[in-house]
Coordinates of C-alpha atoms and ligand atoms in Angstrom, one line a residue:
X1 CA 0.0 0.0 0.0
X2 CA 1.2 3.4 -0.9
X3 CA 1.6 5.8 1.3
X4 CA 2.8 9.9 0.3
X5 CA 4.9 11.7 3.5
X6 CA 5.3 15.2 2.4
X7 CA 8.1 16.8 4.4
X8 CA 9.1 13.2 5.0
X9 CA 12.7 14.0 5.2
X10 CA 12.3 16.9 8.5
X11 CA 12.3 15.9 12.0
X12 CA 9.2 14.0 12.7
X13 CA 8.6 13.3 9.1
X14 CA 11.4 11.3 8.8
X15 CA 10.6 8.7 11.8
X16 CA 7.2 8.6 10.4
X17 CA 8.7 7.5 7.6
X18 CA 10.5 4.5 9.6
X19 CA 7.7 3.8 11.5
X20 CA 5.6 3.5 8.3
X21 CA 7.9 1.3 6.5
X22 CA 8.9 -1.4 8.7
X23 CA 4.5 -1.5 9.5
X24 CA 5.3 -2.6 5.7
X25 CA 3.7 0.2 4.2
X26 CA 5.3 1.5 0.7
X27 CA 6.3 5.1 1.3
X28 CA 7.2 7.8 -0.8
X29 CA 8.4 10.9 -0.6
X30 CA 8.0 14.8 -1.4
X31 CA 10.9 17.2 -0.1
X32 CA 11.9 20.3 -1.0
X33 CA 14.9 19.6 1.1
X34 CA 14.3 24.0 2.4
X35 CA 15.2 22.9 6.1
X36 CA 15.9 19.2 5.7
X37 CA 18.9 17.5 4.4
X38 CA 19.5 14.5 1.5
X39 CA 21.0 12.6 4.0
X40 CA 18.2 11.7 6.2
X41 CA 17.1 9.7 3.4
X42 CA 20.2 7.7 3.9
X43 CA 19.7 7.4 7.6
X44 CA 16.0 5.9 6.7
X45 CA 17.4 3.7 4.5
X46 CA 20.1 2.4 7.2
X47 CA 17.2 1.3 9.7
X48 CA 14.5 0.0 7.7
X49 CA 17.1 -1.2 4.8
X50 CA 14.2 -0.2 1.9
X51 CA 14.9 2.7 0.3
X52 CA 11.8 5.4 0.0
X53 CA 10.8 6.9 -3.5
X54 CA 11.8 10.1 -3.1
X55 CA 11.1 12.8 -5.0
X56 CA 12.4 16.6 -4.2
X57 CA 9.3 18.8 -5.3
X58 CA 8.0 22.3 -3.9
X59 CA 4.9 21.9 -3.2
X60 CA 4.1 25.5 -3.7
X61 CA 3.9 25.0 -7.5
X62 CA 0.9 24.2 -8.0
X63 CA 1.9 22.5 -11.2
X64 CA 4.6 20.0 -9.8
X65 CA 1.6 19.1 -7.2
X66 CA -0.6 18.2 -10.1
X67 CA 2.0 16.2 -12.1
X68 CA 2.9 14.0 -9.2
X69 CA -0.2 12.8 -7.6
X70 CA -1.2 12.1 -11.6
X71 CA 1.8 10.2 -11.7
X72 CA 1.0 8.4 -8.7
X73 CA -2.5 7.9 -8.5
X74 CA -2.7 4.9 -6.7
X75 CA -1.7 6.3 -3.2
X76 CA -3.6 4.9 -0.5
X77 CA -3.1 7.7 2.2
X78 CA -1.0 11.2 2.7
X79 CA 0.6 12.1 5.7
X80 CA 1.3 16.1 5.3
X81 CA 4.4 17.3 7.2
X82 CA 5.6 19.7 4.3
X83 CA 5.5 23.1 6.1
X84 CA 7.8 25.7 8.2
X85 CA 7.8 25.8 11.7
X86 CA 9.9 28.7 12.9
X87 CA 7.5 31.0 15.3
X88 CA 10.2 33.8 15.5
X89 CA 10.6 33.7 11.5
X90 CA 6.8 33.6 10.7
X91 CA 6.3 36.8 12.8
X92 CA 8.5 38.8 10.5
X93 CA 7.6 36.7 7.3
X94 CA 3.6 36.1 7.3
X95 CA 3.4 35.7 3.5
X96 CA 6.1 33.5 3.4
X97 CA 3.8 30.8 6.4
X98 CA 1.2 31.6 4.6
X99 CA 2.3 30.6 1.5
X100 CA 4.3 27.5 2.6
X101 CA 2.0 25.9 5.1
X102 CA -1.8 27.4 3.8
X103 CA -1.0 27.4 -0.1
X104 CA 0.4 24.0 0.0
X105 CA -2.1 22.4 1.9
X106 CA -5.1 23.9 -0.2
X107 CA -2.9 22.3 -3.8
X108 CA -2.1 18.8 -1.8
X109 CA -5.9 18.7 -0.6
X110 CA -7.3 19.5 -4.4
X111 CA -5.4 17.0 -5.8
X112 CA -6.2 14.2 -3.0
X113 CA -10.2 14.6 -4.1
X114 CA -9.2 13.1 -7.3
X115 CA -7.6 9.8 -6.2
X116 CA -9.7 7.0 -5.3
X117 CA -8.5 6.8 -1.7
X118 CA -9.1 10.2 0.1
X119 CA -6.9 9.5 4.1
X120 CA -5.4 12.3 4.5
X121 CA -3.4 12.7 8.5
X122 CA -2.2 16.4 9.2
X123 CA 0.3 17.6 11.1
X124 CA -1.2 20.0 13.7
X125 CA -0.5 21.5 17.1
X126 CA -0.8 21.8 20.9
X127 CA -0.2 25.9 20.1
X128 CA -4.2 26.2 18.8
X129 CA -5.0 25.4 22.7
X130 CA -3.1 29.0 23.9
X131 CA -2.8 29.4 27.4
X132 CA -6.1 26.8 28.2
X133 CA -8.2 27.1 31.1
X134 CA -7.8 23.7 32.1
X135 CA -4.8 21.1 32.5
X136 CA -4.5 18.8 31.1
X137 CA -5.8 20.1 27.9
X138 CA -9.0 17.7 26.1
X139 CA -9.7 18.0 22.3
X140 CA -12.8 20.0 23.5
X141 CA -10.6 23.1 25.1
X142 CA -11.5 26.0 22.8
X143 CA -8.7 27.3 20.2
X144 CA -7.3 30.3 21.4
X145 CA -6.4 33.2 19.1
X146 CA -3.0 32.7 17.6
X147 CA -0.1 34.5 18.9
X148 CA 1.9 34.0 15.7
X149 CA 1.2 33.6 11.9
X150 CA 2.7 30.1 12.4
X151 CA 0.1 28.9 15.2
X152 CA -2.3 30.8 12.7
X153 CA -1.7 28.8 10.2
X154 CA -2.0 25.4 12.2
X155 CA -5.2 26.8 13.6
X156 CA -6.6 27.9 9.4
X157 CA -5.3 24.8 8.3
X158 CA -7.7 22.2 10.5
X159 CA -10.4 25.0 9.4
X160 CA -9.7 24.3 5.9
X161 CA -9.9 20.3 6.0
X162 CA -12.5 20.8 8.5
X163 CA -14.7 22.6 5.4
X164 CA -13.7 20.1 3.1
X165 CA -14.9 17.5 4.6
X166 CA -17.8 18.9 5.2
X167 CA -18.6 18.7 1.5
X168 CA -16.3 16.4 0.1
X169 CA -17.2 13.0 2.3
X170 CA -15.3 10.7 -0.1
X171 CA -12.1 13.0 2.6
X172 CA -11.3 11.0 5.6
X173 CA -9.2 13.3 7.8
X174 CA -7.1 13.4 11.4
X175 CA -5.1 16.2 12.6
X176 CA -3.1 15.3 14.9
X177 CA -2.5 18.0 17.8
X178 CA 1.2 17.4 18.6
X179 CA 2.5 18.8 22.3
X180 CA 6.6 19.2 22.1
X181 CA 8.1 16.5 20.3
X182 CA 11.9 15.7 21.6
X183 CA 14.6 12.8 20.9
X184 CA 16.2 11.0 18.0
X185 CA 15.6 7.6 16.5
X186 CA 17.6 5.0 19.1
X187 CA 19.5 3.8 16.1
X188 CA 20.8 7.1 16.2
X189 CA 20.4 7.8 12.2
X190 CA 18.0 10.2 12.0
X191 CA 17.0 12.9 14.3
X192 CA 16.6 16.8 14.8
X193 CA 18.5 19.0 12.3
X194 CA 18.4 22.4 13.9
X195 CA 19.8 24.7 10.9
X196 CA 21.5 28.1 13.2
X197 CA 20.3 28.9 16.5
X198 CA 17.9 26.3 17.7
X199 CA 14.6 28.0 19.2
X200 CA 13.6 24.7 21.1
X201 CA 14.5 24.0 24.3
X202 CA 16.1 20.2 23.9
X203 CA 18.2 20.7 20.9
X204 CA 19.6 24.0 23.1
X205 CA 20.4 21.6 25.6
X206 CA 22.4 19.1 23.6
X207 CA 24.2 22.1 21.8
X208 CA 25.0 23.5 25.5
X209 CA 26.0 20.4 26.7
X210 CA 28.6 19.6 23.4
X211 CA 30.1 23.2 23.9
X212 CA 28.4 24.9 20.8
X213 CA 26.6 27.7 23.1
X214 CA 28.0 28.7 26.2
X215 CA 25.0 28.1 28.2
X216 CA 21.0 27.8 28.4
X217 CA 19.0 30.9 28.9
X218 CA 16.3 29.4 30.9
X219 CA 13.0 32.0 29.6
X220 CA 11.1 32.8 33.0
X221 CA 11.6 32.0 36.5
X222 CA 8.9 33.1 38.1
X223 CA 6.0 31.0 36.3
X224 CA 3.0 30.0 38.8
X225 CA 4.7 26.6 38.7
X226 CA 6.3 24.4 41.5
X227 CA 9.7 25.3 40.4
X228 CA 8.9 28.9 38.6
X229 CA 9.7 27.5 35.1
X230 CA 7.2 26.8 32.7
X231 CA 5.6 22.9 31.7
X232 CA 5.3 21.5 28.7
X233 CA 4.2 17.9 27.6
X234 CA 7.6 16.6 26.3
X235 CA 7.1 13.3 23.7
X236 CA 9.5 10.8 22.3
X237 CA 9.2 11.6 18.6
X238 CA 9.3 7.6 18.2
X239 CA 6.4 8.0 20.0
X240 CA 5.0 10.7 17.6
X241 CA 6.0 8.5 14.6
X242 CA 4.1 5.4 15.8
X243 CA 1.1 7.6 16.2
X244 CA 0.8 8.3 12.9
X245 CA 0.8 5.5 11.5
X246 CA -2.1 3.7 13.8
X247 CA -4.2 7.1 12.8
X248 CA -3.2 6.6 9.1
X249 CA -4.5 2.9 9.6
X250 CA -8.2 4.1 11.3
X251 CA -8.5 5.8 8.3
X252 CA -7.6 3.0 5.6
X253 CA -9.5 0.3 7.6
X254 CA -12.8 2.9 7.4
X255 CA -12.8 3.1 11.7
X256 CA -13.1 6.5 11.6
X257 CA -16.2 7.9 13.7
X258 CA -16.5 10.6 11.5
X259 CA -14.3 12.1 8.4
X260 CA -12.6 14.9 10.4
X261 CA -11.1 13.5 13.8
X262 CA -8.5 15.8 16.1
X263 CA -6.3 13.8 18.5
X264 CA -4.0 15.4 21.0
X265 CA -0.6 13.2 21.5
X266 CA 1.4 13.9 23.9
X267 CA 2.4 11.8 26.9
X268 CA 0.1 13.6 29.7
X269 CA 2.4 14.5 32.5
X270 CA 3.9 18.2 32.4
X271 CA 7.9 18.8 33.0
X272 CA 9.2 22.1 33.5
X273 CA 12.4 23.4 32.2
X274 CA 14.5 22.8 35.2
X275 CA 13.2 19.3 35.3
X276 CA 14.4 18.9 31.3
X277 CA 18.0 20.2 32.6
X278 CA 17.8 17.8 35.5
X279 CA 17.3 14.6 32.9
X280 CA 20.0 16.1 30.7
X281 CA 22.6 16.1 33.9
X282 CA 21.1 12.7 34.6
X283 CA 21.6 11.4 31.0
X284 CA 24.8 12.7 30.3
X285 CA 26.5 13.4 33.9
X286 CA 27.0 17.0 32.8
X287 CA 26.2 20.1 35.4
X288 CA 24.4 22.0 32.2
X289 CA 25.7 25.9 32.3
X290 CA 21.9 27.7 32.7
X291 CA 21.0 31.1 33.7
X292 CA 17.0 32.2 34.6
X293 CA 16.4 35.4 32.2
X294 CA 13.1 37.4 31.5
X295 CA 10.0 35.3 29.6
X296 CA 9.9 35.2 26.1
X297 CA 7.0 36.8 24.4
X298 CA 4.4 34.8 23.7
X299 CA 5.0 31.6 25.9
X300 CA 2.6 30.4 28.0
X301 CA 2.8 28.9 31.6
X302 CA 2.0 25.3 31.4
X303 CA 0.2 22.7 28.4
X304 CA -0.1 19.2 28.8
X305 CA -2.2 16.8 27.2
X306 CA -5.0 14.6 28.2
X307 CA -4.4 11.5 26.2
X308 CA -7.6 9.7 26.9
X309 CA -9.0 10.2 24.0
X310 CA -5.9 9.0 21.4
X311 CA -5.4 6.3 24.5
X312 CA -9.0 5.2 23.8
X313 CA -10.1 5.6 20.2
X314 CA -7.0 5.0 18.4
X315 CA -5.4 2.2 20.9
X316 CA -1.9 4.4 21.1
X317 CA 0.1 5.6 24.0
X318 CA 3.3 6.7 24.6
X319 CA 6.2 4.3 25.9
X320 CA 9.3 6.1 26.5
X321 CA 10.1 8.3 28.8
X322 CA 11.4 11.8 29.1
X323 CA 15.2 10.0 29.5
X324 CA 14.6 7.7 27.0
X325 CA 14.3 10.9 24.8
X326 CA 16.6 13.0 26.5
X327 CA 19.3 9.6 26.2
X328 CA 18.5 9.5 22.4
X329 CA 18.8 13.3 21.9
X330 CA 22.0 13.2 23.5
X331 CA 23.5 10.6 21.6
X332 CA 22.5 12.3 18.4
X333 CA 24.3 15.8 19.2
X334 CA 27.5 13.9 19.7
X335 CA 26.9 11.7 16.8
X336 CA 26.4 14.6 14.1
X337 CA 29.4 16.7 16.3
X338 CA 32.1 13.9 15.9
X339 CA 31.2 13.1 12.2
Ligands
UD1_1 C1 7.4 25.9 20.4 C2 6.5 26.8 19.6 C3 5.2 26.1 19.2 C4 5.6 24.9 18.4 C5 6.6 24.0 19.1 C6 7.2 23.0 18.2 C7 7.0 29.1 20.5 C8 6.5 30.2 21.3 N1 6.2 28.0 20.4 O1 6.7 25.5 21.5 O2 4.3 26.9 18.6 O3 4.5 24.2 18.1 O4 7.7 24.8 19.6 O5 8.0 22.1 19.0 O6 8.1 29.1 20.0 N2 13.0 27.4 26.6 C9 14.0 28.0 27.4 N3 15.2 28.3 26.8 C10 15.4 28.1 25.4 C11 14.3 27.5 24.7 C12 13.1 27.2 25.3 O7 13.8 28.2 28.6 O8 16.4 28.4 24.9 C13 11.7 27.1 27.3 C14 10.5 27.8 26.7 O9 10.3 29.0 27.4 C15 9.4 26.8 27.0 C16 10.1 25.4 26.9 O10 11.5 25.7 27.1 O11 8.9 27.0 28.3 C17 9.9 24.8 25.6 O12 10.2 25.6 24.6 P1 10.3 25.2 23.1 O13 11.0 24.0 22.9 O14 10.6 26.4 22.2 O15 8.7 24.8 22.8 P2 7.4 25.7 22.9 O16 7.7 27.1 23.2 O17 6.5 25.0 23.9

């Protein structure tokens, strides 16, 4: 069975990819390779041992996205990574999000309603929750304005499959709400490829902690949390991967309840960011450099998933651990360092 990952050579893309494969799925690929690298698709290769199709397109031409779903119009399923994910950058560069996350999606989408299989998985986010009222956050917390053209676009983009399905029920479609995915692969192939300053908090760590960056600025110390810092629901992007791929299954085997689903994923227990430098000291027997500076704009206190509902409906939960990602992550940074 053929499956399209677009984007399948980023960061969760990628062990998607994996995941899907050795399920024994035929995968292919669509990259424009703008903040992923060639290599990954060697990495892939080196754990599963089966080479994806892979095919470096820009999916912002609308023409290329014509010409390849005509060329492969027996695809059973899409799984849509292929977008930009900087919050910083998208602030400065709307058009630009816009254009890459919203224009792509609509092309992708028009060209899926032709194809006799319509499963279609996208690649959504914890950030349409905001601040929420209530921990741990359900699917049924309201979305919160945006704070950024990128959460805007995550938030427009479930709005827009939400409306096609709506009218088009031959669609079948998940988003997947992602909280903040973390780690490598444990084969230590493939994992984050943070290109210049890395924005997230883990791949800071590992860069700290190899002697890239001189130390952590830890954003916010006085947070109405135990410890002052704020929480976030920190999940193995094995985790994430595997995910997919039993949502991408509800959808082929016809379980879905109705034709647009949203599932949170995320492992439904809250760390805060002292706790992630405690698992790093623990991991790799550093004392990580860190100094507590002012907030950054636009973060919010504390998000955490309530995973009933992905636990329940599509029989998935998370097995590793904050270590277990922490140990992979780590492994990773001196991996691609040393090469
Ligand atoms: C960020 C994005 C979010 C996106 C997600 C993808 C922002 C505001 N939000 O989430 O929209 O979906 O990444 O993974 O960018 N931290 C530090 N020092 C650092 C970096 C981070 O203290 O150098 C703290 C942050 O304040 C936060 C936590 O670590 O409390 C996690 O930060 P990060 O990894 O950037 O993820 P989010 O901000 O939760």
């Amino acid at each position: 069975m053929k499956i399209l990952v677009t984007g399948g050579l980023g960061f969760i893309g990628s062990h998607t990819v994996v995941e899907l494969q050795q399920e024994g799925y035929e995968v292919v690929i669509i990259d424009n390779l703008s903040n992923s690298s060639i290599e990954v698709l060697d990495g892939i290769t080196a754990i599963t041992k089966i080479k994806p199709h892979f095919e470096q397109i820009d999916l912002k031409d609308k023409n290329n996205v014509r010409q390849f779903f005509s060329n492969h119009s027996d695809i059973a399923g899409v799984v849509h990574f292929a977008a930009s994910k900087a919050v910083g950058e998208s602030v400065n560069e709307p058009l630009m999000y816009y254009e890459n996350n919203i224009g792509t999606l609509v092309y992708v989408l028009q060209e899926i309603s032709k194809l006799n299989f319509q499963n279609f998985i996208f690649s959504s986010s914890c950030t349409v929750y905001g601040q929420a009222d209530e921990l741990p956050i359900t699917e049924n917390a309201p979305v919160k304005p945006a704070e950024s053209p990128y959460g805007n676009t995550k938030q427009i983009g479930e709005e827009i499959i939400k409306d096609t399905c709506k009218v088009n029920s031959d669609l079948n479609s998940i988003a997947l709400r992602y909280f903040n995915p973390i780690g490598a692969h444990p084969s230590v192939k493939i994992g984050e490829l943070p290109i210049g300053v890395p924005q997230n908090l883990v791949p800071y760590i590992t860069q700290t902690g190899i002697g890239m960056r001189d130390q952590l600025s830890v954003f916010g110390g006085d947070y109405p949390t135990s410890d002052g810092t704020a929480i976030r629901d920190y999940i193995h992007v094995v985790d994430l991967a595997r995910a997919h791929v039993v949502a991408l299954q509800r959808l082929i085997d016809k379980k879905n309840d109705s034709n647009y689903e949203v599932f949170n994923l995320g492992t439904g227990k809250g760390s805060s960011v002292l706790e992630v430098i405690e698992s790093f000291n623990r991991i790799s027997g550093q004392n990580l450099k860190y100094s507590i500076v002012d907030k950054r704009e636009g973060d919010i206190t504390a998000a955490y998933a309530e995973t009933s509902k992905a636990n329940n409906i599509l029989g998935w939960k998370t097995e590793l651990t904050l270590d277990d990602a922490m140990d992979s992550a780590w492994k990773w940074e001196q991996k691609i360092r040393n090469s």
